[in-house]
PDB file of C-alpha atoms in Angstrom:
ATOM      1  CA  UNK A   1      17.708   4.007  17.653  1.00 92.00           C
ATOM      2  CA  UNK A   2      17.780   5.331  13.891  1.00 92.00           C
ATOM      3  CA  UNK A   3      14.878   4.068  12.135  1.00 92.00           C
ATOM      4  CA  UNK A   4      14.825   3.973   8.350  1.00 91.00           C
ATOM      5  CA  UNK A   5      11.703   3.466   6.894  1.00 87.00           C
ATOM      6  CA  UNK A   6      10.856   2.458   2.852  1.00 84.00           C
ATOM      7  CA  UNK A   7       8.470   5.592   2.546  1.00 85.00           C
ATOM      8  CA  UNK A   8       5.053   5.459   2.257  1.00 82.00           C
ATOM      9  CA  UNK A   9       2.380   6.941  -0.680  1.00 78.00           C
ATOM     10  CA  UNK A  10       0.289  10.337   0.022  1.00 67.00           C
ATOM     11  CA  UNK A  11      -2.149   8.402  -1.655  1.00 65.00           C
ATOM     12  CA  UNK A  12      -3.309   5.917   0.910  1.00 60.00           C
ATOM     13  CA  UNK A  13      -5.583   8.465   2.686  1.00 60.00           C
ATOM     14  CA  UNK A  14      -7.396   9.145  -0.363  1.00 69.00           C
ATOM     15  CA  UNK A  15     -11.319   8.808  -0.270  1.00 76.00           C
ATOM     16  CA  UNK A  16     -13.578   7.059  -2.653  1.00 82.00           C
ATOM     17  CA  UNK A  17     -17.202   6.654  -3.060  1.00 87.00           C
ATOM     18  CA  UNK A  18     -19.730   4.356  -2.714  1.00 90.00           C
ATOM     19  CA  UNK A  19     -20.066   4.136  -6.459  1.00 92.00           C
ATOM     20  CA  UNK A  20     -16.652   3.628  -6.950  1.00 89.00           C
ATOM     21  CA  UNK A  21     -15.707   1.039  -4.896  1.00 90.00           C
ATOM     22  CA  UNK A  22     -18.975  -0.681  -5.891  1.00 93.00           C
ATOM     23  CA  UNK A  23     -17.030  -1.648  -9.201  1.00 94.00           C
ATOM     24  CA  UNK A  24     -13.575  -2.886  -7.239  1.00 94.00           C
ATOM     25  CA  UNK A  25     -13.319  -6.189  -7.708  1.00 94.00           C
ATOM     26  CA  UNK A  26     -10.925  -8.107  -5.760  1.00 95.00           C
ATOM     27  CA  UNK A  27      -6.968  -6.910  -7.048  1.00 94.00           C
ATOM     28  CA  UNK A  28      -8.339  -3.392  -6.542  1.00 91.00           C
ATOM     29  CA  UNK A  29      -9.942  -4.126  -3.105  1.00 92.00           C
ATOM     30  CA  UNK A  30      -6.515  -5.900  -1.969  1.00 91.00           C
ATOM     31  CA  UNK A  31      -4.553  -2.914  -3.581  1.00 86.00           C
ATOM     32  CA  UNK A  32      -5.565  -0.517  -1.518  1.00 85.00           C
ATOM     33  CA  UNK A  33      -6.250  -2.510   1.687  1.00 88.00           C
ATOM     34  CA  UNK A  34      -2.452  -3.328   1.251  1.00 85.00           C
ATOM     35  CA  UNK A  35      -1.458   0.673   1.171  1.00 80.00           C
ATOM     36  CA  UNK A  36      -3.420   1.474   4.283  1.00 83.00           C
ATOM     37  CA  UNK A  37      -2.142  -1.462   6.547  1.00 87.00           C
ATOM     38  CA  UNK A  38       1.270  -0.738   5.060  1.00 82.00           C
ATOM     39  CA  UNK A  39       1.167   3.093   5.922  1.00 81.00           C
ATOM     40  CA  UNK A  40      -0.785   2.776   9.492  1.00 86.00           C
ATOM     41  CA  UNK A  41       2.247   0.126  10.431  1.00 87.00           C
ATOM     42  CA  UNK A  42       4.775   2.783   9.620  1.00 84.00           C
ATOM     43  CA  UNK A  43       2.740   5.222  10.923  1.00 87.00           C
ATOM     44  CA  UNK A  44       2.419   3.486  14.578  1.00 91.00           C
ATOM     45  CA  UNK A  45       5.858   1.758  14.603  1.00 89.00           C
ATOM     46  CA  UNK A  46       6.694   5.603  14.800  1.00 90.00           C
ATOM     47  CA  UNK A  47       4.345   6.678  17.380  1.00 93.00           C
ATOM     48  CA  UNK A  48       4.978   3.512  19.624  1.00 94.00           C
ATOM     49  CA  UNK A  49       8.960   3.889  19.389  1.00 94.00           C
ATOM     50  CA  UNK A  50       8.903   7.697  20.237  1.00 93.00           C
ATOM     51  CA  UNK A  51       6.100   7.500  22.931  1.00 95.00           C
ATOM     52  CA  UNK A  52       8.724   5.062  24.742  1.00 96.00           C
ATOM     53  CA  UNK A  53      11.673   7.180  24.189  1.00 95.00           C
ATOM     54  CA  UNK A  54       9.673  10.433  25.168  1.00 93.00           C
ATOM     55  CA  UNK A  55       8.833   8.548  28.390  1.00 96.00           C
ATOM     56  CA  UNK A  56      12.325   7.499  29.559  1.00 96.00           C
ATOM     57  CA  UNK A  57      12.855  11.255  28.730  1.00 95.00           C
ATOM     58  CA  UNK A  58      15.053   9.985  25.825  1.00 93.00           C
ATOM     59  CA  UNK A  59      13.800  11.301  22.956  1.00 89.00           C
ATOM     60  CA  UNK A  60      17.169  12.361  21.689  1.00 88.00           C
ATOM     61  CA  UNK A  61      18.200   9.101  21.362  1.00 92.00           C
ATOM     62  CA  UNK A  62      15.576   8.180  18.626  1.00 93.00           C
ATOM     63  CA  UNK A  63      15.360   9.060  15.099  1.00 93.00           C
ATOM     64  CA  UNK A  64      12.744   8.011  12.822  1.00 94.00           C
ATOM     65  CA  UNK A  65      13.507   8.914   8.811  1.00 94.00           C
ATOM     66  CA  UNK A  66      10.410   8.209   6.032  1.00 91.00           C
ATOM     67  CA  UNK A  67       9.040  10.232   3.254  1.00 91.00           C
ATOM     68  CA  UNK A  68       5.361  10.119   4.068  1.00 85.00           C
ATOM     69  CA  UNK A  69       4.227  11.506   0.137  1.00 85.00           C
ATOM     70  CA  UNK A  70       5.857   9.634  -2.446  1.00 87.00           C
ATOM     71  CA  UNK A  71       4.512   9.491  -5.955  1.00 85.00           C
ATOM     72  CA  UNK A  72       4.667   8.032  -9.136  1.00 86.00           C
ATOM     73  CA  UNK A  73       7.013   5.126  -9.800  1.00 89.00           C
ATOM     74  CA  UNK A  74       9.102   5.593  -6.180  1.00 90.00           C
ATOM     75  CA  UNK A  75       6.041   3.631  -5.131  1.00 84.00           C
ATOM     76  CA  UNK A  76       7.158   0.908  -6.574  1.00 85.00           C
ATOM     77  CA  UNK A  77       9.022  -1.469  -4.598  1.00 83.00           C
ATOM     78  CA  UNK A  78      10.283  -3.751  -7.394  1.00 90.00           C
ATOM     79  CA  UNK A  79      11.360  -0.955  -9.712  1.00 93.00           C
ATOM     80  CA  UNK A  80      14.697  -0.966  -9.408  1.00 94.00           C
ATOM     81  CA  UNK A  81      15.172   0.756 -13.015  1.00 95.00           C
ATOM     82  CA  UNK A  82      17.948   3.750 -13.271  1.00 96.00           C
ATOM     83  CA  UNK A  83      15.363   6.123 -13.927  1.00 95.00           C
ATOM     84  CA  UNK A  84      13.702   5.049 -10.412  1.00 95.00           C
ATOM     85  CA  UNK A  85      16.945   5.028  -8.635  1.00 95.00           C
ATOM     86  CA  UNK A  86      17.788   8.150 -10.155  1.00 96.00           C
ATOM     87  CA  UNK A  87      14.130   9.651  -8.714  1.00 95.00           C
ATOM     88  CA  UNK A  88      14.786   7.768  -5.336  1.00 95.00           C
ATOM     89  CA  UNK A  89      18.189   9.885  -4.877  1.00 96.00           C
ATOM     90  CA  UNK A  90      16.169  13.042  -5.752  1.00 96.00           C
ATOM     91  CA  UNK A  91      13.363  12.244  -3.027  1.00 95.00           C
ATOM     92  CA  UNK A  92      16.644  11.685  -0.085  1.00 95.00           C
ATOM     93  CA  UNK A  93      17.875  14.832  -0.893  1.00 97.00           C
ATOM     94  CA  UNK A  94      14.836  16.656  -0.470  1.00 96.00           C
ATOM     95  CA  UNK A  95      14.138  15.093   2.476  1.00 96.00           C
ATOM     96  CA  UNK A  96      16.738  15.714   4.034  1.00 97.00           C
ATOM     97  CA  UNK A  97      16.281  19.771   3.877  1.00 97.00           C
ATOM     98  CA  UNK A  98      12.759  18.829   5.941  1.00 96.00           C
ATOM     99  CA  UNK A  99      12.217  19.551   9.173  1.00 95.00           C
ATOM    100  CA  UNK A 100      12.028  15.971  11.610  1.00 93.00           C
ATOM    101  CA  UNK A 101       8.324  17.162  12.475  1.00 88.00           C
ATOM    102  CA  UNK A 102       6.116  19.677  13.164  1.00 87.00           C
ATOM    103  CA  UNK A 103       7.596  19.591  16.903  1.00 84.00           C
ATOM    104  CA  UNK A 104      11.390  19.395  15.827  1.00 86.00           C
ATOM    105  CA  UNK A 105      12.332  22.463  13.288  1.00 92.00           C
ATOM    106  CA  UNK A 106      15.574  20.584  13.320  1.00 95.00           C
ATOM    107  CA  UNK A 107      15.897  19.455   9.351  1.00 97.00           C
ATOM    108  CA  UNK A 108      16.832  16.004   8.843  1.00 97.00           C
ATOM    109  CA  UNK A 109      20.387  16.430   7.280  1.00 97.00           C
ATOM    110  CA  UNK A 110      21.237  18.152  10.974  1.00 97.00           C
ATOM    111  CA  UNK A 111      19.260  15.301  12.649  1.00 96.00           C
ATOM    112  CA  UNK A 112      21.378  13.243  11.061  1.00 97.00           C
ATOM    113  CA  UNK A 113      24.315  14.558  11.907  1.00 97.00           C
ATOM    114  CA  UNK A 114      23.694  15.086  15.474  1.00 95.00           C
ATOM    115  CA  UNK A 115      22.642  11.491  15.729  1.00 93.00           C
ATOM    116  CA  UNK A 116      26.253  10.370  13.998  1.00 95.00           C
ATOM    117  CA  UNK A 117      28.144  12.478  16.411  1.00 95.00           C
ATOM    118  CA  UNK A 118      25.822  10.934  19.165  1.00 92.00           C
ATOM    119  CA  UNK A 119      27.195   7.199  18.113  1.00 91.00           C
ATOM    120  CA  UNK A 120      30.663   8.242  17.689  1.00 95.00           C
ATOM    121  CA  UNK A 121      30.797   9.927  21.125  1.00 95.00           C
ATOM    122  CA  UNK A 122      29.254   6.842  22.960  1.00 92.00           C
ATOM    123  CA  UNK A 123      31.443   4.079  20.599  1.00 93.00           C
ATOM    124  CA  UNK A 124      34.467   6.122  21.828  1.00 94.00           C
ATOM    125  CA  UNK A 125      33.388   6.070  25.223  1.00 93.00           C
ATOM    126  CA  UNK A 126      33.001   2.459  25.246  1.00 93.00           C
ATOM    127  CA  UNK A 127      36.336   1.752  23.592  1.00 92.00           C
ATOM    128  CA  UNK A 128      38.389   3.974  26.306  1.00 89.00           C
ATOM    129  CA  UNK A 129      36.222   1.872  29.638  1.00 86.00           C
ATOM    130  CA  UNK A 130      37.423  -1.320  27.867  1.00 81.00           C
ATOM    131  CA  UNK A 131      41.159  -0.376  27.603  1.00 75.00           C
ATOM    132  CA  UNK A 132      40.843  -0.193  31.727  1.00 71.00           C
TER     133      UNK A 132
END
């Protein structure tokens, strides 16, 4: 299973006071409501998926890939300006020279490219047991 997520902000985890939130009307309550539900879905979507794969002793066979810190306009869902794009590219290629986790060293780019091998191998072997 390859699963591509949309990225999430570094910023949902940020704390605020008493005072400020006191202020917050409703937009700004739902704002960052919205950011925490959206990043603790992503968040255990990933930890659900590989806790099953882990137990069928499968692990290999699942790849989660989602910048967990994005900033600034790549936030932005419904920016689809060239600038954006342009930073969008930028945060893929930097991700892929990180490592998968803090348990896999393996980057992503060689993730990646173990995981393509690992479809090509089993699409082959399906093609040759249907030509029997």
């Amino acid at each position: 299973l390859l699963s591509l997520g949309t990225g999430t902000t570094s910023e949902f985890d940020k704390t605020y006071t008493a005072e400020e939130t006191a202020k917050w009307g409703a937009i700004q309550w739902m704002l960052v409501i919205q950011r925490m539900t959206d990043a603790a879905s992503s968040y255990m979507t990933d930890y659900y998926l590989s806790t099953v794969f882990r137990a069928q002793n499968s692990q290999k066979n699942y790849l989660r890939v989602q910048e967990n810190a994005l900033t600034g306009t790549t936030t932005e869902m419904d920016d689809a300006s060239e600038a954006n794009m342009e930073s969008l590219v930028q945060v893929g290629e930097n991700l892929l020279k990180k490592p998968v986790s803090k348990d896999n060293p393996e980057t992503y780019e060689e993730a990646l490219k173990r995981f393509a091998k690992l479809l090509s191998d089993r699409k082959k072997l399906r093609a040759n047991k249907a030509s029997y």
